[in-house]
Coordinates of C-alpha atoms in Angstrom, one line a residue:
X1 CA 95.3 103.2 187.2
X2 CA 95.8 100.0 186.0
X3 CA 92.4 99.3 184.5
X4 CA 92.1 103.5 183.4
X5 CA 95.3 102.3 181.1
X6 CA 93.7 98.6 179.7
X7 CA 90.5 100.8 179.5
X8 CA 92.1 103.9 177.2
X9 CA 93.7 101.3 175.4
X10 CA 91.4 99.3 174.3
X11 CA 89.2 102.9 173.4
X12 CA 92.1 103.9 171.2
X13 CA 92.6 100.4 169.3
X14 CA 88.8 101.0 168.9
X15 CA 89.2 104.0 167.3
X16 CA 92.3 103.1 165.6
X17 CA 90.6 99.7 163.7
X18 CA 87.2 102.0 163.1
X19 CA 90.0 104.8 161.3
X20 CA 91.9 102.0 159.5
X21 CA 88.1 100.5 158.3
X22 CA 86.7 103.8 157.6
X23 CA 90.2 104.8 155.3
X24 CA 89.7 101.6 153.9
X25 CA 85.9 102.2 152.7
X26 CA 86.7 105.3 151.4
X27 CA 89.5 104.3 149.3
X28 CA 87.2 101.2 148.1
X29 CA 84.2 104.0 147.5
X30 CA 86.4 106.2 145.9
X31 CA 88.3 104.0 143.3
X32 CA 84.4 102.9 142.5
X33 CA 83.9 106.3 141.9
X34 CA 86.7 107.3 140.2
X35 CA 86.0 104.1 137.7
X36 CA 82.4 104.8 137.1
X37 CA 81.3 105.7 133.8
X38 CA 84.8 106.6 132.5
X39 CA 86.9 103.3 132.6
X40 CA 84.4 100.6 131.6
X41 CA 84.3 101.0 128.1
X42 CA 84.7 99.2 124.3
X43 CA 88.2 99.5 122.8
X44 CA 88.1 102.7 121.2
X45 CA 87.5 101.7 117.9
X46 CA 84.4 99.9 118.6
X47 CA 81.4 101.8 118.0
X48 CA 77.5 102.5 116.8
X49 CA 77.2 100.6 113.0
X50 CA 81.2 98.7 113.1
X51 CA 81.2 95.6 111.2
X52 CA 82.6 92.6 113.1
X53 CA 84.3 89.6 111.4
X54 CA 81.7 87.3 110.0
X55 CA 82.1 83.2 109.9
X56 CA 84.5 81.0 110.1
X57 CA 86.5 83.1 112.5
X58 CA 84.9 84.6 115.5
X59 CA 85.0 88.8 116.3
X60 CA 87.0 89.9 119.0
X61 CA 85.3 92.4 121.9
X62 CA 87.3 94.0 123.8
X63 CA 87.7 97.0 126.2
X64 CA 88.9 97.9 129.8
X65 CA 87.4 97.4 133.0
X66 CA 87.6 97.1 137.1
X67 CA 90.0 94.5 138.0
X68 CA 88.9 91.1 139.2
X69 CA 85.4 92.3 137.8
X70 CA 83.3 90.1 135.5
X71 CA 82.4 91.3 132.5
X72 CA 79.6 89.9 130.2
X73 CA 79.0 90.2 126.9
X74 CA 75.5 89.9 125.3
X75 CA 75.1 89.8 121.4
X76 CA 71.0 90.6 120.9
X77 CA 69.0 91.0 117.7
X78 CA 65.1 92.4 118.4
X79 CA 65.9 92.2 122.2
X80 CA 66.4 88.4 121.4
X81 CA 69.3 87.1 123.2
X82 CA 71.6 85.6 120.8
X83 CA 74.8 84.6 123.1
X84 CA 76.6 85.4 125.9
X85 CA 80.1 85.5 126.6
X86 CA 81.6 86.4 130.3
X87 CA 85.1 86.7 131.3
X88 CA 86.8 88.2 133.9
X89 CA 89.1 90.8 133.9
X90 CA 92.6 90.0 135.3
X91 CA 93.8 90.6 138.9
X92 CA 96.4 93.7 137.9
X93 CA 94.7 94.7 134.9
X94 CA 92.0 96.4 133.8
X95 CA 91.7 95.0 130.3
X96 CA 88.8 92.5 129.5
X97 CA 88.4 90.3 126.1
X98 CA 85.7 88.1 124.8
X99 CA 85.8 85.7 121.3
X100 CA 82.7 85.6 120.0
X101 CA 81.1 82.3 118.1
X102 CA 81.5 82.9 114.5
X103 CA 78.5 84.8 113.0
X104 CA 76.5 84.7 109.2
X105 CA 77.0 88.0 107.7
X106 CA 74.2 90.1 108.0
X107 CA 72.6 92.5 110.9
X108 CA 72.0 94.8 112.6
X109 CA 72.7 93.6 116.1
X110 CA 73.4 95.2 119.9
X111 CA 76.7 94.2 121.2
X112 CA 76.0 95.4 125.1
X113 CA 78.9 94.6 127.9
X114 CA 77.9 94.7 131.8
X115 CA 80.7 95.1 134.5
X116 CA 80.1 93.4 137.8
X117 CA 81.9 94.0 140.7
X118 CA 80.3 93.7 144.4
X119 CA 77.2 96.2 144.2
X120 CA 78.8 97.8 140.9
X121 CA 76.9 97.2 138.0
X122 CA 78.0 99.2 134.8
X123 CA 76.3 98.7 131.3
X124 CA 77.7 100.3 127.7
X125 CA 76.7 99.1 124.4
X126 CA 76.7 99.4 120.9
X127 CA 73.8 99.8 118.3
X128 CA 73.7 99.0 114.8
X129 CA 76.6 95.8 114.2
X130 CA 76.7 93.8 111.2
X131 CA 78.9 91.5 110.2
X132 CA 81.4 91.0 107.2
X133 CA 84.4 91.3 106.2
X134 CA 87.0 93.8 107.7
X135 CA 89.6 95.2 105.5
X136 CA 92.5 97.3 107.3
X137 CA 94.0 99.8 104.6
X138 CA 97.5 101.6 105.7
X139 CA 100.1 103.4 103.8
X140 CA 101.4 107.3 103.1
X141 CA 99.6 109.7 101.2
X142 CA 98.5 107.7 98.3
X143 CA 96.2 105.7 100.5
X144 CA 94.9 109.1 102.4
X145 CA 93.7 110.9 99.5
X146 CA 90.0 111.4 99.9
X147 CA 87.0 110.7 97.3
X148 CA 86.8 114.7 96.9
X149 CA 90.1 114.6 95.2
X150 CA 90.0 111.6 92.8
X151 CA 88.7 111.9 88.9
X152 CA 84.5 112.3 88.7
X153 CA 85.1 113.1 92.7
X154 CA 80.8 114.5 92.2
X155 CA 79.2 111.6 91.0
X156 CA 81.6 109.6 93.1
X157 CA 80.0 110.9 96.1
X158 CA 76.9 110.8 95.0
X159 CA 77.1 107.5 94.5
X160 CA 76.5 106.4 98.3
X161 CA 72.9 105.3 98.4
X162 CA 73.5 101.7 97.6
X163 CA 76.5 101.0 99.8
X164 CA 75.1 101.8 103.3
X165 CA 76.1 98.0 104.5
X166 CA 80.4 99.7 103.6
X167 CA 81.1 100.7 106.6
X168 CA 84.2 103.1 107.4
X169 CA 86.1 103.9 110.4
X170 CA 89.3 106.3 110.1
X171 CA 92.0 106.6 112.7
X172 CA 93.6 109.6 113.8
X173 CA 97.0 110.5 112.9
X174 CA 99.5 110.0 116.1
X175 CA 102.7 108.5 117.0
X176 CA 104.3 107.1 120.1
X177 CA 107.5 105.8 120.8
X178 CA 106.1 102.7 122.4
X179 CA 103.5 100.0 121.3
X180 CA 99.6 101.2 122.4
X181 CA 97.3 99.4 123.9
X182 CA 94.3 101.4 122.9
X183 CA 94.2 104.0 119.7
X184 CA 94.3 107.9 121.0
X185 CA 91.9 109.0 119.0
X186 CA 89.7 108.4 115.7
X187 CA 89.3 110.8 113.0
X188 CA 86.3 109.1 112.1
X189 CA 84.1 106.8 113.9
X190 CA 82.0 103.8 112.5
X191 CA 79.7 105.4 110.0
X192 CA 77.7 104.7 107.0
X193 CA 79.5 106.3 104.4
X194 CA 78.2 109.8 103.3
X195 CA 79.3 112.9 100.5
X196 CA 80.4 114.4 103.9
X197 CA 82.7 111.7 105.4
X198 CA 84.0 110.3 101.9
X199 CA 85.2 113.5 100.8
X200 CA 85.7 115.3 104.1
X201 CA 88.7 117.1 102.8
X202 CA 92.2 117.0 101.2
X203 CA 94.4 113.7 102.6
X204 CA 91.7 113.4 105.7
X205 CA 89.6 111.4 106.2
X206 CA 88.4 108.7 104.5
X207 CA 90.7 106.8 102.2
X208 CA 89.4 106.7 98.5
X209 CA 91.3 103.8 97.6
X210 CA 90.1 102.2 101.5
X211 CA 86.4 103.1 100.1
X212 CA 86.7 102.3 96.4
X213 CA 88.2 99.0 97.2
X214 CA 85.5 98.1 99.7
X215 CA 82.7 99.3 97.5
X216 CA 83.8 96.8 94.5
X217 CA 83.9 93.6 97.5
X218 CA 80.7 94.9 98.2
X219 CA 79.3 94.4 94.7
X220 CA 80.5 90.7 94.3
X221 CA 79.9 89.6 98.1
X222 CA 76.9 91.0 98.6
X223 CA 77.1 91.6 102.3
X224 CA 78.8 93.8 104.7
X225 CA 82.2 95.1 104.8
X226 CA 84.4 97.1 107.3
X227 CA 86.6 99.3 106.4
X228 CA 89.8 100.8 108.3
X229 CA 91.7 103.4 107.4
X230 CA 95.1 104.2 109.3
X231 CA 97.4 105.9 106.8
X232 CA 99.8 109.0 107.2
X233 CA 101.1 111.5 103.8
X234 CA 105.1 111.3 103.7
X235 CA 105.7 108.4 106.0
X236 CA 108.3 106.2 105.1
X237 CA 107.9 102.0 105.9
X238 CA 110.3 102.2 109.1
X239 CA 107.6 104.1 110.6
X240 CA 104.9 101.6 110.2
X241 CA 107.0 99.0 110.9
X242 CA 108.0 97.2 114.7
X243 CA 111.4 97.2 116.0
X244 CA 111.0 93.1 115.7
X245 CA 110.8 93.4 111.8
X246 CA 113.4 96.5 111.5
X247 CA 116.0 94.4 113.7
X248 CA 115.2 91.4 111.2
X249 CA 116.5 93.5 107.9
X250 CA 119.2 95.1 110.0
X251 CA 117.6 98.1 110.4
X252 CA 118.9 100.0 113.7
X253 CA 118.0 103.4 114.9
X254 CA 122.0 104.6 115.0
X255 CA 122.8 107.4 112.4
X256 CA 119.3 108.0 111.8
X257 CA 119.1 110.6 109.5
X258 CA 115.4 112.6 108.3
X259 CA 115.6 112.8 104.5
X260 CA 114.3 116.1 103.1
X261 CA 112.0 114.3 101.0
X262 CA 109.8 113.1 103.9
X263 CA 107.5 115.2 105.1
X264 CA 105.3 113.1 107.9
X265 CA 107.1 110.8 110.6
X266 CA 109.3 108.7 110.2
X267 CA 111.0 108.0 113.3
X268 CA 111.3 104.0 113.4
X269 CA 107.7 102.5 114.5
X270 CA 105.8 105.4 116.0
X271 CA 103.4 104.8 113.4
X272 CA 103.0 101.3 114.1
X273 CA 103.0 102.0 118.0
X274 CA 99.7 104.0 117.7
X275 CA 97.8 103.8 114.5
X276 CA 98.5 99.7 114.0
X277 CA 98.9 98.2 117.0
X278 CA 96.0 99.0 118.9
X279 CA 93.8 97.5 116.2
X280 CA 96.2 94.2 116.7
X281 CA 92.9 92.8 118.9
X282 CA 90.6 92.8 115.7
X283 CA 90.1 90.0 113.4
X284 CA 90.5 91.0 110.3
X285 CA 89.6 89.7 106.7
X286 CA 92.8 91.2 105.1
X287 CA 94.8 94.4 104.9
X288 CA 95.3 96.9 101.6
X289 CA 98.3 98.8 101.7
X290 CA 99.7 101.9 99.4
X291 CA 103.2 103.2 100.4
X292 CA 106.6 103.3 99.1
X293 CA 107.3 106.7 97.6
X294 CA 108.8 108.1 100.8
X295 CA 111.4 105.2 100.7
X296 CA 112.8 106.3 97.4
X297 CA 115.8 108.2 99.0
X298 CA 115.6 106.3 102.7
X299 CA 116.7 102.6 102.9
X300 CA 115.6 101.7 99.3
X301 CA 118.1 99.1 99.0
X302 CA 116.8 97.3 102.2
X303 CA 112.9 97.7 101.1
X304 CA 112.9 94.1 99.6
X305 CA 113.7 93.2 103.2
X306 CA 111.2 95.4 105.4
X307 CA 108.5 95.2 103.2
X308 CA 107.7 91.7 103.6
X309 CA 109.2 91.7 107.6
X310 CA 106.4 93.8 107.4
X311 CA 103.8 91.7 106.1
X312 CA 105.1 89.2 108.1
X313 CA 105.0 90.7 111.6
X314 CA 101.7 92.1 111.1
X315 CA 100.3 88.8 110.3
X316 CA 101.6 86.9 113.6
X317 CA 100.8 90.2 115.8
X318 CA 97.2 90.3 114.2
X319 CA 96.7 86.5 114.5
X320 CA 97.8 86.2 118.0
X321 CA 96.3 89.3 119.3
X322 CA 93.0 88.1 117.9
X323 CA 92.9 84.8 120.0
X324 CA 94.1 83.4 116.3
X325 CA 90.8 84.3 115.1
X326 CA 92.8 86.0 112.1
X327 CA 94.6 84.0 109.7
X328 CA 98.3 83.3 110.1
X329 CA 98.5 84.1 106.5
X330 CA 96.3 87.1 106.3
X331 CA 95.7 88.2 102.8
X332 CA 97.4 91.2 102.1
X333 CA 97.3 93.3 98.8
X334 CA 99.5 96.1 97.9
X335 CA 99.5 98.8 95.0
X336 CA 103.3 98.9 93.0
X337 CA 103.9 102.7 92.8
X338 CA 102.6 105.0 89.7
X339 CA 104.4 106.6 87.4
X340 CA 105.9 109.8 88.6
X341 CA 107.9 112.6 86.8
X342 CA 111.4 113.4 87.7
X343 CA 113.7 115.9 86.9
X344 CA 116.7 113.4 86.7
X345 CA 115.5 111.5 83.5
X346 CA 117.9 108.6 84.3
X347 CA 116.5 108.1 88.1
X348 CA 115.1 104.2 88.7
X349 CA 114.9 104.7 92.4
X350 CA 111.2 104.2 91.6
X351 CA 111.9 101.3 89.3
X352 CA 113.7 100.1 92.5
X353 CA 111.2 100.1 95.1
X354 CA 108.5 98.7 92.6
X355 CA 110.8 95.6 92.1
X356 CA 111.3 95.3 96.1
X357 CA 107.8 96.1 96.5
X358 CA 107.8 92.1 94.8
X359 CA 110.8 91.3 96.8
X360 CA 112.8 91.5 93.6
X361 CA 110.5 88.6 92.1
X362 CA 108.3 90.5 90.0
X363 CA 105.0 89.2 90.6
X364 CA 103.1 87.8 93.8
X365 CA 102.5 85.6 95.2
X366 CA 105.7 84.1 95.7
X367 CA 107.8 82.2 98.1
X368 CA 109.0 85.0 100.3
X369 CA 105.7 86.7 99.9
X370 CA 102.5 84.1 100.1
X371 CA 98.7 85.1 100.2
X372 CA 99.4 88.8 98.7
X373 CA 98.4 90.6 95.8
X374 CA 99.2 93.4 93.4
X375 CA 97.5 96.4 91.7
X376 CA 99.9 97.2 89.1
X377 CA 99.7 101.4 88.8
X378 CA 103.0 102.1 86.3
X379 CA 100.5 102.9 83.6
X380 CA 98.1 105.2 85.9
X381 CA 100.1 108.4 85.6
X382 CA 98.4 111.7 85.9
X383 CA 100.3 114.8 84.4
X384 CA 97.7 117.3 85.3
X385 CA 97.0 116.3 89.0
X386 CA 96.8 119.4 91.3
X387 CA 98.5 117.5 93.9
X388 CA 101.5 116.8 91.5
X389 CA 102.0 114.0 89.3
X390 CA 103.2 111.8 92.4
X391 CA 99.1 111.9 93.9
X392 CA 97.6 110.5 90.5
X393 CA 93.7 111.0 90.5
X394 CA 92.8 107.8 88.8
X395 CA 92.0 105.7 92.4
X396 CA 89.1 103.9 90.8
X397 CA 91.3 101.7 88.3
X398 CA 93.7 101.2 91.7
X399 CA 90.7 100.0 93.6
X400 CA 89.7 97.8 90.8
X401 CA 92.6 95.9 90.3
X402 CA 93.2 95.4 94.2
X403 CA 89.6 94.2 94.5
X404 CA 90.9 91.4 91.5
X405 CA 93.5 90.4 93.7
X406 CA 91.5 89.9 96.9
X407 CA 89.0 87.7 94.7
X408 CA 91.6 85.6 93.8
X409 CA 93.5 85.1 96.9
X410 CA 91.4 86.0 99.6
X411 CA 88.0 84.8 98.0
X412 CA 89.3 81.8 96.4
X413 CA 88.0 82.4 92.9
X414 CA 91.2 80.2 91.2
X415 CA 90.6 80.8 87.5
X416 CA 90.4 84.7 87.8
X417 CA 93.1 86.7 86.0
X418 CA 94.2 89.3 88.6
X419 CA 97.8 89.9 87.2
X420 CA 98.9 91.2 84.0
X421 CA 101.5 89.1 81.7
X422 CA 104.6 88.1 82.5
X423 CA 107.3 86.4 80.6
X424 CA 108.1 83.0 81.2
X425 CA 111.0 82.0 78.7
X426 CA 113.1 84.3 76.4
X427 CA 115.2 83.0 73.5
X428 CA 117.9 84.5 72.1
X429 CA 118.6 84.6 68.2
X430 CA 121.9 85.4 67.4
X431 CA 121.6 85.2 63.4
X432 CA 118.3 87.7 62.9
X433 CA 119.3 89.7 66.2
X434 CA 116.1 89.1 67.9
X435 CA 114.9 88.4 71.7
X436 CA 112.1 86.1 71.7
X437 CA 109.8 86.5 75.0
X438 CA 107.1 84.0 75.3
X439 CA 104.1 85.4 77.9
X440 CA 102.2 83.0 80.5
X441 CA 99.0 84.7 79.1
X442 CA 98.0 86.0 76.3
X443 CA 99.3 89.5 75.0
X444 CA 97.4 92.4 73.8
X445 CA 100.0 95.2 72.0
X446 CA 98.3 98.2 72.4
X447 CA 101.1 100.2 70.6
X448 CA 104.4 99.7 69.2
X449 CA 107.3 101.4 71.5
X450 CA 110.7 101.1 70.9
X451 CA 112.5 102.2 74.1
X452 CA 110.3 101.1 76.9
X453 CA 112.1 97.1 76.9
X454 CA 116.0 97.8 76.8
X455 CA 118.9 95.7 77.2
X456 CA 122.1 95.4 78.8
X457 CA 124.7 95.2 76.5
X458 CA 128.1 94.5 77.5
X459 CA 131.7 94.5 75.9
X460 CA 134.7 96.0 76.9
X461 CA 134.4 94.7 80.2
X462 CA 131.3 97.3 80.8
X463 CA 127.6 96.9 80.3
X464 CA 124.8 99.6 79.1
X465 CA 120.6 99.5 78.7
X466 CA 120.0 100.5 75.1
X467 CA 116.2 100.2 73.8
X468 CA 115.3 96.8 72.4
X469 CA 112.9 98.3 69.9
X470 CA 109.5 95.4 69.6
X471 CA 109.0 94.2 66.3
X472 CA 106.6 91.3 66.0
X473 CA 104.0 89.7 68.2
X474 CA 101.3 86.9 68.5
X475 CA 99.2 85.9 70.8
X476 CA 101.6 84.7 73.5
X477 CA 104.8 86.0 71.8
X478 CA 106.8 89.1 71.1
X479 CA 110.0 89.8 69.6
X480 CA 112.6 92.6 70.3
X481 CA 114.8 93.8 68.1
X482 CA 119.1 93.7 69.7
X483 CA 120.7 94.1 66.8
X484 CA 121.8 97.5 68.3
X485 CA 123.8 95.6 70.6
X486 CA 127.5 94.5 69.2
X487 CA 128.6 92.5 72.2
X488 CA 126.6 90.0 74.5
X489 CA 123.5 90.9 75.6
X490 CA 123.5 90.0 79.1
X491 CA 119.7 91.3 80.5
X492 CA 116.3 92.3 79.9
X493 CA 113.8 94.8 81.6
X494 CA 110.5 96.3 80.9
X495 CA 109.0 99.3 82.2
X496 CA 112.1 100.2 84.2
X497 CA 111.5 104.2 84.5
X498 CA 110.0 106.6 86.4
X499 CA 107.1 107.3 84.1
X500 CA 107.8 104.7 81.7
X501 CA 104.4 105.2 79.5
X502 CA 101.6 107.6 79.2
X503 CA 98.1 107.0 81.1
X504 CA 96.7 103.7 80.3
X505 CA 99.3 103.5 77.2
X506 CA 101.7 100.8 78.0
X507 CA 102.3 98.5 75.1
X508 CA 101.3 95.7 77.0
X509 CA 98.0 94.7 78.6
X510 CA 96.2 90.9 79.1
X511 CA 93.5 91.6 76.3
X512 CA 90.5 90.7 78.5
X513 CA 91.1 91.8 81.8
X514 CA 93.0 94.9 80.2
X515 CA 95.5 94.5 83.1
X516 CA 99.2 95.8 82.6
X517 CA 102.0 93.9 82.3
X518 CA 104.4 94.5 85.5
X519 CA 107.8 96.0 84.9
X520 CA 110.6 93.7 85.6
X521 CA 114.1 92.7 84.9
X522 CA 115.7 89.6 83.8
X523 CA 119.3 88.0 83.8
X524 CA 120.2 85.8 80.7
X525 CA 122.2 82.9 81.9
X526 CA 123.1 82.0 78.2
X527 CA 124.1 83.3 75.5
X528 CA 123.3 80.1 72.7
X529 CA 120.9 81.1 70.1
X530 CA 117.9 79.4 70.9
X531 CA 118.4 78.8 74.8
X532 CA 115.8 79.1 77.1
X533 CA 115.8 81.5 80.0
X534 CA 113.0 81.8 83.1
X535 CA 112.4 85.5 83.1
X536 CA 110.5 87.1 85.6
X537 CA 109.7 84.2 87.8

């Protein structure tokens, strides 16, 4: 009986350890099979004809595999193997990352990954890479409008042929209360740009100021460039902003309140949770941004804050999640809002947010906001546009002037002008009653306008703007009448309205570049006849 027992014993731990091995196969073979096919894959954005980040940084693949599986990365040209790059991917992750050497610009090229793991062998690839330059463009509705609704929207689109080395890429509008990994979905994937894609629809995909912009690069680099679009109608900047940057301006989520004005998100970061973040992997050239209008009646007073927070955070985030193959001081342009009409005729609030959109400096760069550019837009109003005078038309003089900016600053091209003028002393002269500005440039007077500089003017222990009508000019001077001011005028400001001058009619433009000069305002520390004042900067 004794040996019957040892006997069905040892029987049953046989059966027991070939159970336990078998279970143990099964659950090996089936999370093989669950993972084949559908979790070895590129980051979602990464696709047939992208542009990667040309020389001196390296590109950044990336994408999610098997854990503990080695992953290698093949960059070929003609089925000639041009480098290889293997990594593993982590014990408790399933998220693989490769830096490749920096590249020429040029192409096409096969970026193909294999998965190894045991017997498992898994191959995906993409066709058709060049490299460039990769631009990121992000903002509200401005930055969404589409080719099909800009001025000569026909010929614009018609006008594709040449540009086949633009590439585009559009992401898909979503939001998520916490930071993505991956993006959800694209509205567009990498494509050459076509009549189709470029003017696909009304605020969908893709971004005529993204394409514009890119187009004119194109033209004075002369090779590739990438373009990304991840913009959302009606968002304000909390939206595209992290809770890192928001807690840095004191922005907190208690007594959150929607305004009526804004029509797309803007609870605090969803946007930057899934349309920014995921793309935090990429290196990047630079970033284009058009936003503001939605922060006219939400935290206005704090946009000199989270505007460059923003900047800011997405520069470290970018940098770091590219293996630093981004620059810590990514170049990063911006467009100062358009006119608009109002019905209040006194309203600044869009005075306001252009001046924060400087940081309350009045041109860039500038100490809190290094390595950025401007296109000025005040004078780009559009009375007629169908999608109200707030969505002006005219993205092709936007595009232009960013594309000035990026030359200067990202490109390096130091004797460019890329700004309009700027004051850069004012005199007071008590006895003629006249303001004396002398410009950093020289000055073209388009027309003579007597209410679009005005002054405060204080007495009675109160102060009120009245017009400070021009009166004479030169080449880097111009004179305002104040003798409608019986006290002491105390400041100055330029273009501070809503719609402070009809399209492409400012007074003021540098004569060659035919750039505006930006709005500002201006303190007078004095008030000697004769003393000199910094305005502006």
């Amino acid at each position: 009986m004794v040996a019957l027992g040892v006997a069905l014993g040892l029987l049953l731990l046989f059966a027991l350890r070939a159970h336990v091995r078998a279970d143990s196969i099964h659950d090996e073979s089936s999370r093989l099979l669950n993972f084949r096919g559908a979790d070895f894959r590129f980051a979602s954005y990464m696709g047939d004809y992208m542009v990667l980040q040309k020389e001196p940084a390296g590109a950044v693949i990336w994408g999610f595999g098997l854990s503990e599986a080695t992953v290698t990365v093949t960059l070929c040209r003609e089925e000639e193997t041009i480098m290889k790059k293997v990594t593993q991917v982590p014990a408790h992750s399933n998220k693989w990352m490769v830096v490749l050497d920096p590249m020429k610009p040029g192409g096409p090229y096969e970026v193909m990954a294999q998965l190894t793991l045991g017997k498992t062998n898994l191959t995906v690839s993409v066709q058709g890479v060049l490299f460039g330059d990769v631009w990121l463009c992000s903002g509200q509705s401005n930055m969404q409008m589409t080719v099909s609704q800009i001025f000569n929207a026909t010929q614009e689109l018609a006008n594709t042929e040449a540009y086949q080395s633009v590439r585009i890429l559009s992401v898909s509008l979503n939001q998520a209360e916490r930071e993505l990994e991956d993006l959800a979905d694209v509205d567009l994937p990498w494509s050459k740009p076509t009549a189709e894609n470029l003017g696909h629809g009304n605020f969908e995909y893709m971004s005529a100021v993204c394409w514009l912009f890119g187009r004119h690069l194109y033209d004075t680099l002369q090779y590739p460039v990438g373009l990304v679009s991840s913009s959302w109608g009606g968002t304000p900047i909390e939206a595209w902003s992290s809770e890192r940057s928001l807690k840095a301006c004191g922005v907190t989520k208690e007594g959150f309140i929607r305004p009526m004005t804004i029509s797309g998100p803007s609870e605090h970061s969803v946007l930057w949770n899934a349309m920014i973040h995921p793309l935090t992997n990429m290196t990047l050239k630079g970033v284009i941004w058009y936003q503001g209008e939605a922060n006219i009646d939400f935290n206005r007073n704090l946009y000199n804050c989270t505007f460059p927070a923003l900047i800011e955070d997405w520069r470290q985030t970018f940098h770091l999640g590219s293996h630093r193959q981004t620059e810590r001081r990514l170049p990063f342009g911006f467009v100062q809002l358009s006119a608009v009409l109002t019905e209040e005729e006194s309203d600044d609030g869009f005075s306001q947010i252009r001046w924060h959109q400087t940081a309350d400096l009045g041109y860039v760069p500038n100490p809190r906001m290094p390595n950025t550019f401007m296109a000025v837009a005040v004078d780009l109003g559009d009375r007629d546009s169908p999608f109200g005078s707030i969505h002006p038309r005219d993205k092709q003089t936007v595009a232009y002037r960013l594309h000035l900016g990026a030359r200067a600053v990202a490109y390096g091209e130091k004797t460019l002008t890329f700004q309009g003028p700027l004051p850069e002393k004012m005199e007071l002269w008590a006895g003629p009653g006249l303001l004396s500005l002398t410009y950093s440039q020289h000055i073209e007077v388009r027309r003579q306008d007597d209410k679009i500089f005005e002054i405060s003017c204080c007495g009675d222990h109160q102060c009120k703007w009245l017009p400070a009508p021009m009166n004479t000019s030169s080449a880097q001077t111009l004179a305002l009448d104040i003798r409608s001011c019986p006290g002491a005028v105390a400041a100055l400001r330029y273009a501070w309205a809503s719609w402070p001058c009809e399209y492409k009619q400012c007074p003021l433009y540098h004569p060659s570049s035919s750039l505006p000069a930006p709005p500002f305002v201006a303190f007078i520390a004095d008030q000697m006849p004769g003393h000199q004042s910094k305005a502006a900067k």
